[in-house]
Amino acid sequence: MLGSMNRCSRLLAIAFLMPFFLEPLSALEKPWLDTSKPVAERVTLLLAQMTLAEKTGQMVQAERGALQPGDVRTYGIGSVLSGGGSLPASNTPAGWIELVNRLQTESLNTRLGVPILYGIDAVHGHNNVYGATIFPHNLGLGAARDPELMEQIGRVTALEVAATGLNWTFAPCVAVVQDIRWGRTYESYGESRELQTLLTARLVQGLQGAQGTVDWLSGAHIVATAKHFLGDGGVLYETGEGSTTIDRGNVEIPLEQLKALHGQGYVEAIRAGVQTIMASFSSYQGVHMHANKALLTDWLKAPVASGGLGFGGFVIGDWDAMGLTSEVKGDYAAKVLNSFNAGVDMAMEQSNWRKVIEILLASVKNGSIGQARIDDAVRRILTVKFNAGLFEHPMATNQYSDQLGSAVNRAVAARAVKESLVLLKNDKKLLPLKPGAKVFVAGPMADNVGRQCGGWTLSWQGGFDRKVGKKVTRLTPGTTLLEGLQAQAKAGDGEIITDVARLAQASVAVIAVGETPYAEMQGDIQLGGKMTLDSPGRMSAGNREAIAQALDAGVPVVVVLVSGRPLVVTDELSKWGALVVAWLPGSEGAAIAEVLYGQEDFRGKLPVTWPRSVEDLPAAGSKTALFPYGFGLSLR
Ligand code: BGC
C-alpha cells in the first residue's frame, strides 16, 4: 500500500499509524502490569491491545547515533543499541544512565508504555566503558577451562553493565573456530564442541542469574545473547564477503556435523535460559543465516519434541545483515522481509530502522508477511521484556555505579588471566623466574593496556595507550606485564631492567610480542599472509627486533605471546628458552607476572591446535601440528 502512495500521503499514513498519535493509557487500562499474572498471560493481554504500528516498532533496533530526539516515542521502537565505541558524551556510569533514561522515558510515554531493551557488546567485560574491568577475550577463557570462573565473569560483567543502567549484552559468542585466520578467532572459546559445552551455560547463568531462582534476570543481572547462529566459526577461507577473506563466509560441512559441532553452544545456552540469539552474517551452503528458515525457524525455534532446539526467546539480526542476503531476489525490502519470514524477530538494521518499519507495514498490508509471524515475533520480544522485569523497573538507577571496575571485580579478571596462561616450552627450567634475578623486559606488548585488551575495547577495533614525553595515558585503567614484573621483583629483591644499555647484566629476558588490536573482518589474515611475528598486517611493530636484541646479547629469552590466536613460530622456537601464551588478557596484565614468578602454576591448555605453518590451516584437530589441541605444560 505505502509503496504506491506519493511521499506526502505516505508520511501522513505512517504518522497516523504511529504510536505517538495515540493517547497514553492509564495504569488501570494496562492489565498486563499485574505481576501476579503469568508472563504468557501478560504478553497476551498486551499484544491484544497493540496496533500494527506498535507491533512493527517493537521489531526494530536502532543505533543510538541513528536516533533523533522523539524517535523512540514516535515509532515505539523496541530496542536501542550502542555499536562498538558508540558512547555517550560522558563515558561514565552517570553519562550512560542519563542516555538510557532519556530514551526509556520516551518509550514509557508511548500509548502502551512498552520499555526498550538497550543492548551493547559487553563481550569481555563491559568493554566500551572507560574504567570497566576488562576480562581476557574468550579464547583465553577456553584455555582456562573453568566453568566456575565463567559464572563469576558473567556475574561481574552483568554487574558492571547494570552499573551503567543498560540491560542487554550481545554475549556470549559461542563460535567454534576452525580456521585461526578468521579475524574473530579470539571471540571463540576454541575449536571443539567440548569447550562450548563446558563453558557456555555457566557464563549465561552468570549474566542472567540462575533460571528458577529469585536471581533470574533481577537485580544486577541482564539479558544475554548467544551468537552468531549458526556456524560462524566454520567459515571457509576465501569465502569471505566483500573485502574479507574469511569473515562472514560460507560453511560447507554436512548438516549433522554443522549441528553437532557448532550447535552445542546454543543447546547449552538455551538450557541455561538464554533470552536472545543473534543470527550470523555467515552462510550455510550458500544460504545466508538471515535467510535460513530451515535453521532459524525449523530447527532453532522448533519444539524439542519435533527435533528442534525449542528456543522460546527472540532472534536478533546482526548489524545491517538483512540487506546482505544476496541470494534473495529483489531489492532491500525483499531481503528484509525474507529475513523476518525466515525467523529473525528483531532487525538490527541500525540506521535503516525507519525503512524497516515501513517495509513491515506495507508487507502486512499486501500479505507478504502473515499477521501470525508478526505476532509470534512480538510475543517473543515482549516475553523477554517481561522476563527481564522491565515493566516493573524500566528506569536505570545508580545503585551499582560505584562497582564499575572495583578491586573485587578486577580480582576475578586477574584470576582469569592467570588461569588462561599456557606454557608451551620451558627449557632448562628457565621459568619460574627467581625472586632475586635481574630480568630484562622489552617488546611491544610488555607495557600497553590497550594492546593487551585487543579489539572490542573502548572502540570496535580497540586502541592503544598513548605516550607523550614521559607521560603515559592508558586506553583504560589497568595494569601491564611490565608493572607486574616490577612489583614481583621488588618484593623479591630482584631487579627489572628496561634500559637496553644494561641488557647484558640480566640473567634472563622476558619479551612480550604479538598482534595489534583488531576486530571482525579487519583481523582476517589476507591471502598469502604467513602469520609470523613480522608478517605485514596485524603484527605489532618491533616483535622480532625485541627478541633478537636479547638473543644477540646472549641472554636466555622467555617469550610471552599476547595475541588473539596462535602465530607461526616454528622457525624461531628453538632459540627461545620458554614460550608462554597470554592470549588477549585484558586490563589485568600484571597478573601474568605472578605465574611467571611461580606463585601459581600454569594450568591453561591450548583451546586450538597450534599450526606449524599457514599451509597447515585449517589445523583444527591436526595431529601433525606444532602443538596439539589441549597441550600445556606445568612448572612442577
Ligand atoms: C557483530 C556482532 C555485534 C554487532 C553489534 C556486528 O558487527 O557481528 O557480533 O554484536 O555488530 O555491535
mmCIF file of N, CA, C and O and ligand atoms in Angstrom, residues 81-84 121 123 170 184 187 227-228 248 278 281 318-319 348 456 460 520, ligand 1:
data_model
loop_
_atom_site.group_PDB
_atom_site.id
_atom_site.type_symbol
_atom_site.label_atom_id
_atom_site.label_comp_id
_atom_site.label_asym_id
_atom_site.label_seq_id
_atom_site.Cartn_x
_atom_site.Cartn_y
_atom_site.Cartn_z
ATOM 1 N N LEU A 81 20.650 0.130 20.436
ATOM 2 C CA LEU A 81 21.969 -0.424 20.749
ATOM 3 C C LEU A 81 23.036 0.639 20.643
ATOM 4 O O LEU A 81 22.843 1.664 19.985
ATOM 5 N N SER A 82 24.147 0.361 21.308
ATOM 6 C CA SER A 82 25.382 1.089 21.051
ATOM 7 C C SER A 82 26.307 0.113 20.355
ATOM 8 O O SER A 82 26.670 -0.921 20.921
ATOM 9 N N GLY A 83 26.673 0.395 19.125
ATOM 10 C CA GLY A 83 27.688 -0.409 18.442
ATOM 11 C C GLY A 83 29.043 -0.164 19.102
ATOM 12 O O GLY A 83 29.167 0.686 19.996
ATOM 13 N N GLY A 84 30.063 -0.902 18.687
ATOM 14 C CA GLY A 84 31.396 -0.758 19.298
ATOM 15 C C GLY A 84 31.858 0.689 19.262
ATOM 16 O O GLY A 84 31.952 1.278 18.195
ATOM 17 N N ASP A 121 27.733 -4.570 23.219
ATOM 18 C CA ASP A 121 28.666 -5.695 23.170
ATOM 19 C C ASP A 121 29.564 -5.690 24.405
ATOM 20 O O ASP A 121 30.703 -5.232 24.348
ATOM 21 N N VAL A 123 31.500 -7.945 25.678
ATOM 22 C CA VAL A 123 31.965 -9.275 25.264
ATOM 23 C C VAL A 123 33.194 -9.761 26.021
ATOM 24 O O VAL A 123 33.524 -10.936 25.976
ATOM 25 N N PHE A 170 25.274 -8.416 24.016
ATOM 26 C CA PHE A 170 25.362 -9.336 22.872
ATOM 27 C C PHE A 170 26.497 -10.324 23.132
ATOM 28 O O PHE A 170 27.519 -10.348 22.437
ATOM 29 N N ARG A 184 37.852 -13.223 13.909
ATOM 30 C CA ARG A 184 37.097 -13.313 15.163
ATOM 31 C C ARG A 184 37.531 -14.508 16.006
ATOM 32 O O ARG A 184 36.831 -14.866 16.970
ATOM 33 N N GLU A 187 37.184 -14.419 19.710
ATOM 34 C CA GLU A 187 35.831 -14.365 20.278
ATOM 35 C C GLU A 187 35.273 -15.758 20.553
ATOM 36 O O GLU A 187 34.187 -15.907 21.109
ATOM 37 N N LYS A 227 25.614 -16.003 20.272
ATOM 38 C CA LYS A 227 25.808 -15.593 18.876
ATOM 39 C C LYS A 227 27.011 -16.323 18.294
ATOM 40 O O LYS A 227 27.850 -16.793 19.067
ATOM 41 N N HIS A 228 27.172 -16.407 16.968
ATOM 42 C CA HIS A 228 26.244 -15.980 15.915
ATOM 43 C C HIS A 228 25.732 -17.252 15.275
ATOM 44 O O HIS A 228 26.525 -18.031 14.755
ATOM 45 N N ARG A 248 32.407 -13.707 7.713
ATOM 46 C CA ARG A 248 31.108 -13.653 7.039
ATOM 47 C C ARG A 248 31.044 -14.598 5.843
ATOM 48 O O ARG A 248 30.260 -14.375 4.912
ATOM 49 N N MET A 278 21.573 -14.313 18.361
ATOM 50 C CA MET A 278 21.832 -13.456 17.197
ATOM 51 C C MET A 278 22.132 -14.308 15.971
ATOM 52 O O MET A 278 22.946 -15.234 16.039
ATOM 53 N N PHE A 281 26.166 -13.434 10.273
ATOM 54 C CA PHE A 281 26.390 -12.868 8.937
ATOM 55 C C PHE A 281 26.684 -13.979 7.930
ATOM 56 O O PHE A 281 26.490 -13.825 6.736
ATOM 57 N N ASP A 318 21.936 -9.412 12.947
ATOM 58 C CA ASP A 318 23.216 -8.744 13.165
ATOM 59 C C ASP A 318 23.203 -7.419 12.391
ATOM 60 O O ASP A 318 22.304 -7.142 11.590
ATOM 61 N N TRP A 319 24.213 -6.651 12.634
ATOM 62 C CA TRP A 319 24.346 -5.271 12.162
ATOM 63 C C TRP A 319 24.157 -5.163 10.630
ATOM 64 O O TRP A 319 25.024 -5.601 9.885
ATOM 65 N N MET A 348 18.464 -5.655 13.427
ATOM 66 C CA MET A 348 19.495 -4.691 13.811
ATOM 67 C C MET A 348 19.910 -3.928 12.549
ATOM 68 O O MET A 348 21.081 -3.820 12.228
ATOM 69 N N TRP A 456 37.373 -4.635 20.391
ATOM 70 C CA TRP A 456 36.199 -4.501 21.260
ATOM 71 C C TRP A 456 36.604 -3.936 22.630
ATOM 72 O O TRP A 456 36.210 -4.456 23.669
ATOM 73 N N TRP A 460 35.326 -0.223 18.587
ATOM 74 C CA TRP A 460 35.140 -1.504 17.881
ATOM 75 C C TRP A 460 36.471 -2.209 17.628
ATOM 76 O O TRP A 460 36.660 -3.380 17.978
ATOM 77 N N GLU A 520 36.707 -8.398 14.113
ATOM 78 C CA GLU A 520 35.964 -8.899 12.951
ATOM 79 C C GLU A 520 36.847 -8.983 11.708
ATOM 80 O O GLU A 520 37.997 -9.393 11.768
HETATM 81 C C1 BGC B 1 28.915 -8.023 15.116
HETATM 82 C C2 BGC B 1 28.124 -8.505 16.310
HETATM 83 C C3 BGC B 1 27.824 -7.353 17.241
HETATM 84 C C4 BGC B 1 27.133 -6.257 16.459
HETATM 85 C C5 BGC B 1 26.730 -5.070 17.316
HETATM 86 C C6 BGC B 1 28.345 -6.777 14.486
HETATM 87 O O1 BGC B 1 29.234 -6.232 13.571
HETATM 88 O O2 BGC B 1 28.977 -9.064 14.158
HETATM 89 O O3 BGC B 1 28.841 -9.510 16.986
HETATM 90 O O4 BGC B 1 27.056 -7.804 18.312
HETATM 91 O O5 BGC B 1 27.993 -5.810 15.437
HETATM 92 O O6 BGC B 1 27.801 -4.291 17.664
#
